[in-house]
Coordinates of C-alpha atoms and ligand atoms in Angstrom, one line a residue:
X1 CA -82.0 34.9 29.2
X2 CA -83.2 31.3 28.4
X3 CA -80.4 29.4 29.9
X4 CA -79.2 27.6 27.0
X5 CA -78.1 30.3 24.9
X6 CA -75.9 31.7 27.6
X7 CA -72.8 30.3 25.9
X8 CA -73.9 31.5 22.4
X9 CA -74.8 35.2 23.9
X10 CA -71.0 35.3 25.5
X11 CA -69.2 34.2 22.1
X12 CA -71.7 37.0 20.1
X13 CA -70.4 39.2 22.6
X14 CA -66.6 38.6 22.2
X15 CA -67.2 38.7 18.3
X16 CA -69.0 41.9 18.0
X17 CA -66.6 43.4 20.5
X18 CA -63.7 42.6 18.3
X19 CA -65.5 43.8 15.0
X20 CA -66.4 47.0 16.6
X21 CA -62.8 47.9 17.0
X22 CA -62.2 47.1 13.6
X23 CA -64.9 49.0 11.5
X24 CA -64.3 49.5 7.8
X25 CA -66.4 51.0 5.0
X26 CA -67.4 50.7 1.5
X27 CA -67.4 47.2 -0.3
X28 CA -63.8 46.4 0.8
X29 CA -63.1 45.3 3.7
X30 CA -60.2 43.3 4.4
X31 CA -59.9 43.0 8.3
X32 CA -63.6 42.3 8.4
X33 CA -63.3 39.7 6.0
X34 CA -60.4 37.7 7.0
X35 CA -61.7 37.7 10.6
X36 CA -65.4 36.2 9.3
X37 CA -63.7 33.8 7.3
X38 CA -61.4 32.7 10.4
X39 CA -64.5 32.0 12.4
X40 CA -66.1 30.3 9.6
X41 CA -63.1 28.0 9.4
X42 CA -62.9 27.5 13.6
X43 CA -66.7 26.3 13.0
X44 CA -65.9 24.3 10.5
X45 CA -68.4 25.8 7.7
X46 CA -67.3 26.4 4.0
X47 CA -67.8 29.2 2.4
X48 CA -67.2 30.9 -1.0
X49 CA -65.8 34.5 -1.6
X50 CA -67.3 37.4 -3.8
X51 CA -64.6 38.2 -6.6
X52 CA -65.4 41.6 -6.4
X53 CA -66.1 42.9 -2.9
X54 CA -65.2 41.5 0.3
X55 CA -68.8 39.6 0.3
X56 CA -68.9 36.5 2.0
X57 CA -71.2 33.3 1.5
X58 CA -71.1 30.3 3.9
X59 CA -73.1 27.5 3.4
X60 CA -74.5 24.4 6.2
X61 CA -75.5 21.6 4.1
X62 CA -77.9 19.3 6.1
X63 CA -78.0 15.7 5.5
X64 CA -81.6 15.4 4.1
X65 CA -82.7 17.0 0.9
X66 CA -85.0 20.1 1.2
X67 CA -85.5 24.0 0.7
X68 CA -82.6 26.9 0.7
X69 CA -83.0 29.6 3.3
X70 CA -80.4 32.7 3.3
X71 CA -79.9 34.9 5.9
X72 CA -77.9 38.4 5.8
X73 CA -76.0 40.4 7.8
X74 CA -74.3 43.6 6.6
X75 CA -70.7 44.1 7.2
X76 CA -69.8 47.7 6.7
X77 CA -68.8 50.6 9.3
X78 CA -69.3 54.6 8.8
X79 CA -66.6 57.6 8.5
X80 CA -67.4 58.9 12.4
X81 CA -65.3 59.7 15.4
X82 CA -66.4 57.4 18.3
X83 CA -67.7 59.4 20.8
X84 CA -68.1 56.2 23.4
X85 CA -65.4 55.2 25.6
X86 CA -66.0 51.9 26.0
X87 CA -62.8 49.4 26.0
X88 CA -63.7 48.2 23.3
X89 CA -63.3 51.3 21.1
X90 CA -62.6 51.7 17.5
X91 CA -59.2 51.3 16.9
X92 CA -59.5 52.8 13.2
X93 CA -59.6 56.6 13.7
X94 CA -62.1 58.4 12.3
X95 CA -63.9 55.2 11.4
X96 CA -67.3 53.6 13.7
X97 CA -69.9 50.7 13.7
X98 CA -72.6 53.4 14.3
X99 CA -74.9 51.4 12.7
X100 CA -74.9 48.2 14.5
X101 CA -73.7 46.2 12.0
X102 CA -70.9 44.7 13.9
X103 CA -73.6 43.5 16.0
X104 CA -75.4 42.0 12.9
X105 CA -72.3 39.6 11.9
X106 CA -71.4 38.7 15.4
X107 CA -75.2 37.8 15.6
X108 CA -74.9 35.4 12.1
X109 CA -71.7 33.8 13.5
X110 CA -73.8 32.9 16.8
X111 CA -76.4 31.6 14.3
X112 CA -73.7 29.7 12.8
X113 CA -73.0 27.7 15.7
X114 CA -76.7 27.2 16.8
X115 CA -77.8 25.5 13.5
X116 CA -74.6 23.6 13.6
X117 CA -75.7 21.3 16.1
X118 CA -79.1 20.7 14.4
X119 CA -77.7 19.8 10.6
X120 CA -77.4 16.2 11.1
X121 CA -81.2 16.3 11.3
X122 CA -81.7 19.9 8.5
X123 CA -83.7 18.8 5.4
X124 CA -81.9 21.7 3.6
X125 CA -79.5 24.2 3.2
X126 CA -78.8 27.3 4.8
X127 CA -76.8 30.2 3.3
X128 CA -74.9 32.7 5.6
X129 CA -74.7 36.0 3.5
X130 CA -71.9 38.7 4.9
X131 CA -72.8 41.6 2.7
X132 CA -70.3 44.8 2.5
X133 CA -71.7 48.1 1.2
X134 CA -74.9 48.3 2.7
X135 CA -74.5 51.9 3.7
X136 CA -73.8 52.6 -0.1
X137 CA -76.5 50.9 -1.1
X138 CA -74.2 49.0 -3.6
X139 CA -73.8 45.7 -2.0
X140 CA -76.3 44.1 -2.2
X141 CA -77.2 44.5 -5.7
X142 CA -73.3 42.8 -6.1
X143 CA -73.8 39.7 -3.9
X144 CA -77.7 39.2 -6.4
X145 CA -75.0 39.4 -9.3
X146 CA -72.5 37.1 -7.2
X147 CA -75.6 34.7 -7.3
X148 CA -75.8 34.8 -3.6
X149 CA -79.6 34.6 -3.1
X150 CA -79.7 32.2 -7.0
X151 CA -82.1 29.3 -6.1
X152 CA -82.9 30.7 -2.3
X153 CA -86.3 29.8 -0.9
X154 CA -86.3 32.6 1.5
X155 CA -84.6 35.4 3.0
X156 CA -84.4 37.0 6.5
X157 CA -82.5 40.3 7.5
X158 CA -82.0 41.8 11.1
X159 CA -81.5 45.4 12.0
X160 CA -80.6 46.2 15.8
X161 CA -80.9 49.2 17.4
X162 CA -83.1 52.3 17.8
X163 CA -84.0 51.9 14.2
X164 CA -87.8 51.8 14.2
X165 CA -88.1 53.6 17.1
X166 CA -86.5 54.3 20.5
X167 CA -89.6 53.7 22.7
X168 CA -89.9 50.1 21.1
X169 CA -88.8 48.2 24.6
X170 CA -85.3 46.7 24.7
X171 CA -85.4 43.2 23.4
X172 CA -88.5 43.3 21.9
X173 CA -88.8 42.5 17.4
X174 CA -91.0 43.6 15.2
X175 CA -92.0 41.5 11.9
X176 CA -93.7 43.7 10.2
X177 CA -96.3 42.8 7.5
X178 CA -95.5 44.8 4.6
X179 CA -93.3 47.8 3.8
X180 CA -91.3 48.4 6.9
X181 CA -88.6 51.0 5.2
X182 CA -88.6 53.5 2.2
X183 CA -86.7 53.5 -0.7
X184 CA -83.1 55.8 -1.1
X185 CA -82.1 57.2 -3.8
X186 CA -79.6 60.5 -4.2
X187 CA -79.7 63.3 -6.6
X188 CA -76.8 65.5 -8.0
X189 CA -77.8 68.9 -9.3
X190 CA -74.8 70.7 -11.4
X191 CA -76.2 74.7 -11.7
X192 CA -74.5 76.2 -14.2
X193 CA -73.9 80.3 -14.6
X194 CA -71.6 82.2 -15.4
X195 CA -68.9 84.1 -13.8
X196 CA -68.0 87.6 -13.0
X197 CA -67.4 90.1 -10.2
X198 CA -69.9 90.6 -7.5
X199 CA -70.5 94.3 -8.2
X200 CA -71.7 93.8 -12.0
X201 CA -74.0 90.7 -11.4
X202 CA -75.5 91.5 -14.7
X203 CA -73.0 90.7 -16.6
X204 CA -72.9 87.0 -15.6
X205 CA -75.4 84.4 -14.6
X206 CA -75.8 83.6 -10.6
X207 CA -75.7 80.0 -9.7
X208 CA -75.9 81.1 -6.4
X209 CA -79.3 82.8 -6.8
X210 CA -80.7 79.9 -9.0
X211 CA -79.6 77.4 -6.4
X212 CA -81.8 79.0 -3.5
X213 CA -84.8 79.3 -5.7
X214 CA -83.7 75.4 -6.6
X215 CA -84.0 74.6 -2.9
X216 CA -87.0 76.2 -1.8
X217 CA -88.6 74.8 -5.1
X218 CA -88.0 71.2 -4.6
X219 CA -89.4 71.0 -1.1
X220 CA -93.2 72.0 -3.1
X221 CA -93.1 68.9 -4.5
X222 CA -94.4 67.1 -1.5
X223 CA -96.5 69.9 0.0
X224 CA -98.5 71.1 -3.5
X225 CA -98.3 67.9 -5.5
X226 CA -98.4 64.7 -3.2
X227 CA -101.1 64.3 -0.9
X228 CA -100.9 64.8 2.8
X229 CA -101.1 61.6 3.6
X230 CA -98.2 60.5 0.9
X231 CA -95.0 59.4 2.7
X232 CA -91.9 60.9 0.9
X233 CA -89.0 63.1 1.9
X234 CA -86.4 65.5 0.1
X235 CA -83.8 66.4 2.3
X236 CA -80.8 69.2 0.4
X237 CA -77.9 67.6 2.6
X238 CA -75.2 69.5 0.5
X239 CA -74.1 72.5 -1.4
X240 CA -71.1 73.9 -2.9
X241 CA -70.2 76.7 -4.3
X242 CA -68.1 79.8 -4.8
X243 CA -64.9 80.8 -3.6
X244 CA -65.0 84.0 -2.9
X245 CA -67.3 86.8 -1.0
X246 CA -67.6 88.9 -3.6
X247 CA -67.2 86.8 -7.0
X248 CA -69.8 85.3 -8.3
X249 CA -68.8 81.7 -9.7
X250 CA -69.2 79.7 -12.4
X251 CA -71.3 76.8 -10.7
X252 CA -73.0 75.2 -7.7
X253 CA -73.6 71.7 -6.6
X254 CA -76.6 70.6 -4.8
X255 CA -76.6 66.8 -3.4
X256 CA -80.0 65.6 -1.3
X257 CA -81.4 62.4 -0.6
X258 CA -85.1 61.1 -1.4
X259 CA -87.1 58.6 0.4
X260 CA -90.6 56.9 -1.1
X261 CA -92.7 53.5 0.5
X262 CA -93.3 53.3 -3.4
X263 CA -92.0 52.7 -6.3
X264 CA -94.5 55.1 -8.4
X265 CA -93.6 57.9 -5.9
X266 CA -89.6 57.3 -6.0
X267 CA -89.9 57.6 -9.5
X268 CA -92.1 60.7 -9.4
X269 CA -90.4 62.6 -7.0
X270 CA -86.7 62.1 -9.0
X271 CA -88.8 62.8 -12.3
X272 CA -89.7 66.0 -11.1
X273 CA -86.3 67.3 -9.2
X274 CA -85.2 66.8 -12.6
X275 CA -87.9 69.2 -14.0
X276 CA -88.0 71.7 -11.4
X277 CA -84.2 72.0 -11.1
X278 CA -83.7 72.1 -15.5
X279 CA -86.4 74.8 -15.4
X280 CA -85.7 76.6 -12.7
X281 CA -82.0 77.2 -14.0
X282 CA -83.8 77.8 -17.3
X283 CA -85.6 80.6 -15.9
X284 CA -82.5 82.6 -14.6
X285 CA -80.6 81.7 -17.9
X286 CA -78.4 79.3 -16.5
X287 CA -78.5 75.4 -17.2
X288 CA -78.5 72.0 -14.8
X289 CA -77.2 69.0 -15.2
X290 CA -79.1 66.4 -12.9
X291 CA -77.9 62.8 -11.9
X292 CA -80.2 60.4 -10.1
X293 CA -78.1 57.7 -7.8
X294 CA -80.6 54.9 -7.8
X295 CA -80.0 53.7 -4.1
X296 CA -82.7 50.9 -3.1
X297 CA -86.2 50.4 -3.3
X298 CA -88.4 50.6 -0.4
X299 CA -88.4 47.2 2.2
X300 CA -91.1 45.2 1.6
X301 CA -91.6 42.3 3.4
X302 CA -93.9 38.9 2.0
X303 CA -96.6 38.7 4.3
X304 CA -96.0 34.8 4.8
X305 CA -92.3 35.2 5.9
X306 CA -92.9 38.0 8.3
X307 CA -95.5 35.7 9.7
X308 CA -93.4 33.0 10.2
X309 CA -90.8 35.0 11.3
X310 CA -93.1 36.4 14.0
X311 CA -94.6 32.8 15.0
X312 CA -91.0 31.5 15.3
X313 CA -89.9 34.4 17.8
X314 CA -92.9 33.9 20.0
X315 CA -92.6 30.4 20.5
X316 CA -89.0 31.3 21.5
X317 CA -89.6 34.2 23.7
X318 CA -93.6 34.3 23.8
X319 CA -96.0 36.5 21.9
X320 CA -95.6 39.4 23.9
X321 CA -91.9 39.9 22.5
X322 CA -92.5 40.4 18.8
X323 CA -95.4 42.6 17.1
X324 CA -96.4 42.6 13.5
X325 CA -97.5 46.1 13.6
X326 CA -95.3 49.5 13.3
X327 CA -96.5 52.7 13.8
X328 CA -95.8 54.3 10.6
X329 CA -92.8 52.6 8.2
X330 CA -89.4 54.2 8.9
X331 CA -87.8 56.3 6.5
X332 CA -85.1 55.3 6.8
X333 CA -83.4 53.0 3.7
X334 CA -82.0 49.0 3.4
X335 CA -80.8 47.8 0.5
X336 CA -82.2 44.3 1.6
X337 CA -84.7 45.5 -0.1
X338 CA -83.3 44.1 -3.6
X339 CA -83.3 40.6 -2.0
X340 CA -87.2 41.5 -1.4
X341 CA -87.2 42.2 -4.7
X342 CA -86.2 38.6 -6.0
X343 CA -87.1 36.0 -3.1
X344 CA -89.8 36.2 -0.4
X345 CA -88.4 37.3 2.8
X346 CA -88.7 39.5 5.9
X347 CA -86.6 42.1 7.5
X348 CA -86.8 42.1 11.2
X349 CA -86.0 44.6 13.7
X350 CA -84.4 44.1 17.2
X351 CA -84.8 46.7 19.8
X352 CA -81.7 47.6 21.9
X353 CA -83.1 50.6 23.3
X354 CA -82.2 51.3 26.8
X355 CA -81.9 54.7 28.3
X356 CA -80.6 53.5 31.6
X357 CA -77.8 52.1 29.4
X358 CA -77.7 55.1 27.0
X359 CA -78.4 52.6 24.1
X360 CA -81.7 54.7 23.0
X361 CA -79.0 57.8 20.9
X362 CA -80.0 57.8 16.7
X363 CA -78.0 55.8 14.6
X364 CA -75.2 57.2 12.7
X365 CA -74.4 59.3 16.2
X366 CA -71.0 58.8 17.4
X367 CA -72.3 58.0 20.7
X368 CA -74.3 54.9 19.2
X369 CA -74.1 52.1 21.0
X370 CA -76.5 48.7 21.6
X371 CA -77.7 47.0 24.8
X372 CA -75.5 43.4 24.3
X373 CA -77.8 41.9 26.2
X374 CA -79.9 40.9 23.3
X375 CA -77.6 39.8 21.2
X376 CA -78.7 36.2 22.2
X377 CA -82.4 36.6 20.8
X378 CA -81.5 37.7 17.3
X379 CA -79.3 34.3 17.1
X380 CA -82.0 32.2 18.4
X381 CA -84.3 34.0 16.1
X382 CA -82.8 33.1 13.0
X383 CA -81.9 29.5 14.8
X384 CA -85.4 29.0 15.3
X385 CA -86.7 30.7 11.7
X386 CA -84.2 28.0 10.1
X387 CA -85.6 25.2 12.3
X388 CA -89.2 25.7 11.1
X389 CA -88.5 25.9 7.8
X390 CA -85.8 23.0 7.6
X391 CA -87.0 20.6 10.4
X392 CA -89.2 17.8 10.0
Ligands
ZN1 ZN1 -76.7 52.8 8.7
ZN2 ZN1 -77.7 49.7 9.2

C-alpha cells in the first residue's frame, strides 16, 4: 500500500464493516441512509436527499469555477443468509451485502475525505451519488429524475469483486473501452388453460403442457435466429403452477431474465418471447399474457473517460495494475448504465479476488466476501480521476 493512504484504507475499512452488518434492500433504506448522512455531516460535506428513495447526493464545491464530475456508488443489499462468519456479520437476518456494495459506499466516503483536502485548490464541483435500488434496476433511473447527474460533466462507477472475472489478479482494475456489461431486462409469461381433472385432459386446456413447449421454444431464439457469434442470454429462472398432482389448473407463470450488449438485440429478443410465447399458447388453444420489465441497457463506457480513468490509475499504481481490455463483456447487468446513457462516463472494475482468502466465490453467494485490502486503490482512484479533471 502506498503509505499515505494507510489512514484512508483503515477508515474505508471500519465503514464498510459497519455497512455490511446493516444490509438493506430495495430503494428504502433507512439505516443505510442515516449512517451516510452522519458521515457526510462528521466530514463536513452537504448534501441533499432524494424525496422518493433513500438516494443520497453530496456535493464538494471547490473554490475556483470549473467542470462537474459525479461519482456513484450503489447502496442496496440482497435477501441471502450469510454464510461467512466473520465478526462482522449481518445483523439483519436473512438479509447480505453479497454484492459488494457496502464496499462501494465505504469506498465513496474514503473518496470523500481524499478530495477534501485538495478543494481549496478544485476548479469544480464534485457530486457524491449514493444510489439505492441498483439490484432492481430502479434506482438509478430515480436519482436521473431526482436530477442527480443534471449538468454533470462526467461520470465514474466502481464494481468490486469477482465480477469480470475471478482470475483477474487481486487489486488489479480494468477500464474497459466500450461495452463492459449487457443489458437486463425480465419477462412475465401468464399461460392461460383451462381447468379440469387429470384423467379427462381433453376436456380442458393444459397450461402445463404449453408451458414446457414455451420453455424449450424460447431457448431457439439464440441458437436458430441470432448468430453464433451474437452475445445474448434467456435464462427461465421461475415457474408456477398447479396445485395438485392430478388436476390440471387453470394457469402457469413463467418469469426469466434476458441479457443483450445491444440495444437492437434486447429489443429483439423480448419482441420475439412475446411471439413465441402468444403463439405457442395459440397452438394448444390456450392464451398468454406477456409483460416485459425493462431493467437497464447494456454498460457502455465513452472511450475518452475510460481512458482517462485508466491513465489516472496508472500513474497511481503503474500501468501494470489497470487494463483496458476484457476478455469478453460480462453478462451480467448495471443499471449505471442509464447514467451512460445521458453523460460520458466509465464503469470500472476492482478485482478482490483471492483464493488464499476465499474472496474468488460468485457474487450473490452467501459466502461472498472481498479482499479489504484494496479498498484503498478504489478511493485513490476516484481521488486521482477527480484530480485530473478538476486540477489545474
Ligand atoms: Zn448484484
Ligand atoms: Zn452489484
Amino acid at each position: 500500500m502506498i503509505q499515505q493512504y494507510s489512514g484512508i484504507q483503515a477508515y474505508i475499512l471500519r465503514i464498510r464493516r459497519r455497512l455490511h452488518q446493516i444490509p438493506e434492500i430495495g430503494l428504502n433504506l433507512p439505516k443505510t441512509a442515516s449512517f451516510i448522512q452522519r458521515e457526510l455531516e462528521a466530514l463536513q460535506i452537504p448534501y441533499v436527499l432524494s424525496e422518493r428513495d433513500s438516494g443520497i447526493m453530496a456535493v464538494i464545491k471547490g473554490d475556483y469555477p470549473g467542470k462537474t464530475v459525479a461519482f456513484r456508488a450503489d447502496m442496496d443489499a440482497l435477501q441471502l443468509e450469510e454464510e461467512n462468519t466473520v465478526d462482522y456479520c449481518s445483523l439483519h437476518k436473512g438479509y447480505m451485502h453479497a454484492c459488494g456494495h457496502d464496499a462501494h459506499m465505504a469506498m465513496l466516503l474514503g473518496t470523500a475525505r481524499l478530495l477534501m483536502t485538495w478543494r481549496h485548490s478544485m476548479h469544480g464541483t464534485v457530486r457524491l451519488i449514493f444510489q439505492p435500488g441498483e439490484e432492481t434496476a430502479r434506482g438509478a433511473a430515480l436519482a436521473i429524475q431526482d436530477g442527480f447527474v443534471d449538468r454533470v460533466d462526467a461520470i465514474f462507477g466502481l464494481h468490486i469483486g469477482t465480477l469480470f472475472g475471478k482470475e483477474i489478479p487481486c487489486g488489479q482494475f480494468v477500464a474497459a473501452r466500450g461495452c463492459c456489461m449487457a443489458s437486463y431486462d425480465h419477462f412475465i409469461l401468464k399461460v392461460k388453460g383451462k381447468s379440469c381433472h387429470g384423467s379427462n385432459p381433453e376436456k380442458g386446456i393444459d397450461p402445463i403442457q404449453i408451458a414446457a413447449h414455451m420453455i424449450l421454444a424460447l431457448q431457439t431464439i439464440q441458437t436458430r435466429e441470432l448468430s453464433g457469434t451474437t452475445a445474448s442470454v434467456i435464462t427461465v429462472g421461475k415457474v408456477t403452477g398447479g396445485f395438485e398432482y392430478n388436476v390440471i389448473p387453470d394457469e402457469v407463470l413463467i418469469e426469466g431474465t434476458t441479457r443483450a450488449l445491444n440495444e437492437e438485440v434486447r429489443v429483439y429478443l423480448a419482441e420475439r418471447i412475446r411471439q413465441i410465447a402468444e403463439a405457442t399458447a395459440q397452438t394448444f388453444g390456450g392464451t398468454c399474457e406477456t409483460k416485459i420489465l425493462w431493467g437497464a441497457p447494456p454498460v457502455v463506457n465513452d472511450l475518452r473517460m475510460a481512458r482517462l480513468a485508466a491513465d489516472a490509475i496508472a500513474e497511481l499504481l503503474g500501468e501494470e495494475k489497470v487494463s483496458m481490455e476484457m476478455e469478453a463483456p460480462c453478462m451480467a447487468g448495471e443499471d449505471f448504465a442509464n447514467y451512460l446513457g445521458r453523460v460520458p462516463g466509465a464503469f470500472l472494475y476492482l478485482s478482490s479476488s483471492n483464493p488464499r482468502k476465499g474472496t474468488d466465490r460468485p457474487h450473490h453467494s452467501s459466502g461472498f466476501n472481498i479482499d479489504e485490502e484494496v479498498l484503498w486503490e478504489g478511493a485513490a482512484a476516484f481521488d486521482r480521476i477527480a484530480r485530473k479533471m478538476l486540477q489545474r
